[in-house]
Short mmCIF file of C-alpha atoms in Angstrom, two decimals:
data_model
loop_
_atom_site.label_atom_id
_atom_site.label_comp_id
_atom_site.label_asym_id
_atom_site.label_seq_id
_atom_site.Cartn_x
_atom_site.Cartn_y
_atom_site.Cartn_z
CA MET R 1 0.03 -0.17 -0.08
CA ARG R 2 2.90 2.38 0.86
CA HIS R 3 4.79 1.42 -2.33
CA ILE R 4 1.41 2.38 -4.41
CA THR R 5 1.02 5.61 -2.42
CA LEU R 6 4.50 6.73 -3.51
CA LYS R 7 4.17 5.83 -6.94
CA SER R 8 1.09 7.91 -7.14
CA ILE R 9 2.70 10.87 -5.44
CA ILE R 10 5.65 10.72 -7.90
CA ALA R 11 3.42 10.41 -10.95
CA GLY R 12 1.16 13.15 -9.79
CA ALA R 13 4.09 15.20 -9.25
CA LEU R 14 5.45 14.40 -12.80
CA LEU R 15 2.29 15.16 -14.41
CA LEU R 16 1.87 18.65 -12.38
CA CYS R 17 5.42 19.34 -13.57
CA THR R 18 4.53 18.37 -17.22
CA GLY R 19 1.37 20.67 -17.34
CA TRP R 20 3.23 23.53 -15.73
CA ASN R 21 5.79 23.58 -18.31
CA ALA R 22 3.28 23.27 -21.14
CA TRP R 23 1.26 26.05 -19.26
CA GLY R 24 4.66 28.19 -19.17
CA GLU R 25 5.31 27.30 -22.92
CA GLU R 26 2.00 28.41 -24.18
CA PHE R 27 2.40 31.56 -21.79
CA ASP R 28 5.72 32.43 -23.35
CA LYS R 29 4.04 32.67 -26.87
CA MET R 30 1.67 35.29 -25.69
CA GLN R 31 3.91 38.47 -26.20
CA LEU R 32 1.21 41.25 -26.64
CA SER R 33 -1.08 42.34 -24.13
CA VAL R 34 -3.80 45.24 -23.84
CA ARG R 35 -4.84 46.58 -20.52
CA VAL R 36 -7.54 49.45 -19.31
CA GLY R 37 -7.00 50.78 -15.89
CA LEU R 38 -8.16 53.55 -13.61
CA GLY R 39 -5.76 55.48 -11.08
CA GLY R 40 -4.60 58.57 -9.36
CA SER R 41 -4.81 61.98 -11.16
CA PRO R 42 -1.68 64.03 -12.50
CA ILE R 43 0.04 66.85 -10.66
CA ALA R 44 -1.76 69.33 -12.71
CA ALA R 45 -5.25 68.26 -11.66
CA GLN R 46 -4.45 67.80 -8.09
CA ASN R 47 -3.48 71.70 -7.83
CA TYR R 48 -7.16 72.58 -8.46
CA TYR R 49 -8.84 70.13 -5.84
CA LYS R 50 -6.37 69.78 -2.88
CA ASN R 51 -7.96 70.44 0.45
CA GLY R 52 -11.30 71.52 -1.19
CA ASN R 53 -10.23 75.10 -1.30
CA TYR R 54 -12.09 77.54 -3.62
CA SER R 55 -9.80 78.33 -6.74
CA PHE R 56 -9.81 81.89 -8.47
CA ASP R 57 -8.98 81.52 -12.19
CA GLY R 58 -7.09 78.15 -11.56
CA TYR R 59 -5.07 79.54 -8.48
CA SER R 60 -5.80 78.24 -4.93
CA THR R 61 -5.95 81.02 -2.36
CA TYR R 62 -4.87 78.19 0.09
CA TYR R 63 -1.37 78.47 -1.25
CA TYR R 64 -1.13 82.20 -1.60
CA PRO R 65 -3.75 83.71 0.68
CA TYR R 66 -2.38 87.40 0.50
CA TYR R 67 -1.12 87.40 -2.84
CA TYR R 68 -4.26 88.69 -4.70
CA PRO R 69 -6.07 92.11 -4.44
CA LEU R 70 -9.58 92.23 -2.76
CA SER R 71 -11.42 92.60 -5.95
CA VAL R 72 -10.28 88.88 -6.77
CA TYR R 73 -11.66 87.49 -3.73
CA TYR R 74 -15.18 89.45 -4.23
CA GLY R 75 -15.37 88.40 -7.84
CA ASP R 76 -16.34 85.12 -9.52
CA TYR R 77 -15.01 82.10 -8.37
CA TYR R 78 -14.78 78.41 -8.79
CA GLY R 79 -15.86 75.74 -6.01
CA PRO R 80 -13.81 72.64 -5.14
CA ALA R 81 -12.83 70.60 -8.25
CA TYR R 82 -13.33 67.13 -9.09
CA THR R 83 -11.97 64.26 -11.01
CA SER R 84 -12.32 60.61 -11.91
CA GLY R 85 -8.76 60.08 -11.78
CA ALA R 86 -6.48 59.10 -14.51
CA ILE R 87 -8.15 56.69 -17.15
CA ASN R 88 -5.31 54.57 -18.69
CA ILE R 89 -5.17 52.60 -21.80
CA GLY R 90 -1.85 50.46 -22.63
CA VAL R 91 -0.27 48.16 -25.24
CA ASP R 92 2.57 46.25 -24.05
CA PHE R 93 4.92 44.14 -26.13
CA ARG R 94 7.35 41.71 -24.30
CA VAL R 95 10.39 41.56 -26.27
CA ILE R 96 12.34 39.06 -24.23
CA GLU R 97 11.50 37.19 -21.13
CA TRP R 98 12.41 40.00 -18.60
CA LEU R 99 11.79 43.10 -21.17
CA GLY R 100 8.79 44.70 -22.46
CA VAL R 101 8.29 48.00 -24.52
CA GLY R 102 4.81 49.64 -25.11
CA VAL R 103 2.85 52.81 -24.88
CA ASP R 104 0.30 54.15 -22.29
CA VAL R 105 -2.29 56.72 -23.18
CA ASN R 106 -3.77 58.61 -20.02
CA THR R 107 -6.61 61.01 -19.85
CA THR R 108 -7.89 62.82 -16.71
CA PRO R 109 -10.96 64.89 -16.76
CA ILE R 110 -11.78 67.59 -14.07
CA TRP R 111 -14.72 69.65 -13.49
CA HIS R 112 -15.87 72.22 -11.06
CA ASP R 113 -18.77 74.86 -10.65
CA LYS R 114 -18.64 78.56 -11.09
CA TYR R 115 -20.10 80.97 -8.53
CA ASN R 116 -20.63 84.88 -8.30
CA LYS R 117 -19.59 86.72 -5.27
CA ASP R 118 -23.21 86.12 -3.66
CA GLY R 119 -22.55 82.40 -3.77
CA ASP R 120 -24.82 81.80 -6.67
CA LYS R 121 -23.88 79.27 -9.09
CA ILE R 122 -23.73 80.69 -12.67
CA GLY R 123 -21.84 77.85 -14.34
CA HIS R 124 -19.34 75.47 -14.75
CA ASN R 125 -15.81 74.84 -16.06
CA THR R 126 -14.38 71.41 -17.25
CA GLY R 127 -11.26 70.25 -18.43
CA VAL R 128 -9.48 67.27 -19.75
CA SER R 129 -5.61 66.22 -20.07
CA LEU R 130 -4.18 63.88 -22.52
CA SER R 131 -0.85 62.06 -22.26
CA ILE R 132 1.21 59.68 -24.41
CA LEU R 133 4.18 57.98 -22.82
CA PRO R 134 6.13 55.16 -24.42
CA MET R 135 6.99 52.85 -21.52
CA VAL R 136 9.75 50.29 -20.98
CA THR R 137 8.98 47.56 -18.60
CA PHE R 138 11.15 45.27 -16.21
CA TYR R 139 10.07 41.75 -15.31
CA TYR R 140 11.79 40.66 -12.13
CA PHE R 141 9.77 37.84 -11.03
CA ARG R 142 7.74 35.93 -13.93
CA ARG R 143 5.47 32.97 -13.55
CA PRO R 144 2.56 31.81 -15.96
CA VAL R 145 0.13 33.12 -13.17
CA ILE R 146 1.87 35.86 -11.68
CA MET R 147 4.22 38.42 -12.92
CA LEU R 148 6.01 41.43 -10.87
CA TYR R 149 7.45 44.15 -12.71
CA GLY R 150 8.59 48.12 -12.62
CA ARG R 151 8.05 50.17 -15.38
CA VAL R 152 9.33 53.87 -16.71
CA GLY R 153 8.35 56.18 -19.33
CA MET R 154 8.64 59.53 -20.75
CA GLY R 155 6.34 61.51 -23.46
CA PHE R 156 4.20 64.54 -23.86
CA GLY R 157 0.97 65.73 -22.53
CA TYR R 158 -1.71 68.46 -23.16
CA TYR R 159 -3.98 70.00 -21.04
CA PHE R 160 -7.33 71.11 -22.67
CA ASN R 161 -9.03 74.00 -20.60
CA TYR R 162 -6.98 73.54 -17.44
CA PRO R 163 -6.62 77.08 -16.02
CA GLY R 164 -3.20 78.38 -16.63
CA ASP R 165 -2.21 74.68 -18.32
CA ASN R 166 -3.43 75.06 -21.82
CA ASN R 167 -0.17 73.72 -23.23
CA PHE R 168 2.25 70.91 -23.86
CA LYS R 169 3.95 69.54 -21.11
CA PHE R 170 6.78 67.05 -20.65
CA GLU R 171 5.66 63.98 -18.93
CA ILE R 172 7.54 61.29 -17.05
CA GLN R 173 6.25 58.39 -14.96
CA ALA R 174 7.86 55.65 -12.96
CA VAL R 175 6.33 52.71 -11.59
CA PRO R 176 8.62 50.96 -9.05
CA PHE R 177 6.15 48.11 -8.34
CA GLY R 178 3.32 46.45 -10.14
CA PHE R 179 1.88 43.05 -10.66
CA GLU R 180 -0.29 40.98 -12.92
CA LEU R 181 -2.28 38.18 -11.75
CA GLY R 182 -4.18 35.71 -14.45
CA LYS R 183 -3.13 34.20 -17.87
CA LYS R 184 -4.87 35.35 -21.08
CA VAL R 185 -7.12 37.67 -18.86
CA PHE R 186 -5.33 39.28 -16.19
CA TRP R 187 -5.69 41.58 -13.31
CA PHE R 188 -3.01 44.18 -12.59
CA ALA R 189 -2.34 46.86 -9.92
CA GLU R 190 0.77 49.02 -9.78
CA PHE R 191 2.25 52.09 -7.70
CA GLY R 192 3.20 54.81 -9.74
CA ILE R 193 4.74 58.32 -9.29
CA GLY R 194 5.16 60.86 -12.03
CA THR R 195 3.11 63.91 -14.03
CA ALA R 196 0.72 61.34 -15.40
CA TYR R 197 -0.60 60.04 -12.29
CA ILE R 198 0.38 59.77 -8.66
CA GLY R 199 -0.80 56.88 -6.31
CA GLY R 200 -2.35 53.54 -7.17
CA GLN R 201 -3.56 52.09 -10.58
CA THR R 202 -5.39 48.99 -11.29
CA GLY R 203 -7.43 47.55 -14.11
CA ILE R 204 -7.62 44.33 -16.10
CA GLY R 205 -5.89 43.26 -19.50
CA TYR R 206 -5.91 40.47 -22.15
CA ARG R 207 -2.78 38.55 -23.56
CA PHE R 208 -2.77 37.75 -27.17
#
């Protein structure tokens, strides 16, 4: 009975290893991935809704309480700004086992209401940012079901109707830690810091 049990264990282990290797070989063929995520907002957006302070012409009186003349404080003003966070669409191509290249497209909308000196709502303002960043990904732990990685990228962004920021900007983003969990369909989460977004980002992806 003991002999049969030992054989069963050995056979099961060999079968598991064979299946794992076949799974890994199939996984190696999937080099292209597309993903969609939602994360923190860019630095430019955070300037307009930090601490919930009113923003006059796009500049917070929290940071410069004595800088503006009284006419500014008693004129029209914007209420606290809101944002959905950065919406990300990324395409990645794994060149070799531990290295991938791709491009991320990030967009972040913001909106806030406008009030007159009496506190009556007289309108609203919306803006959206768009950035395109070529990215390089380094996979420092790689298995068929889970991968750990870091990323870095540089590119350009444009801020549409952001008060004081209607122009092109140089963008840089670093992701010191992230993971992908799953095979063809996977869940990812990462921590990033840079101009595209600050904080966490999570979403789903698909490998081809």
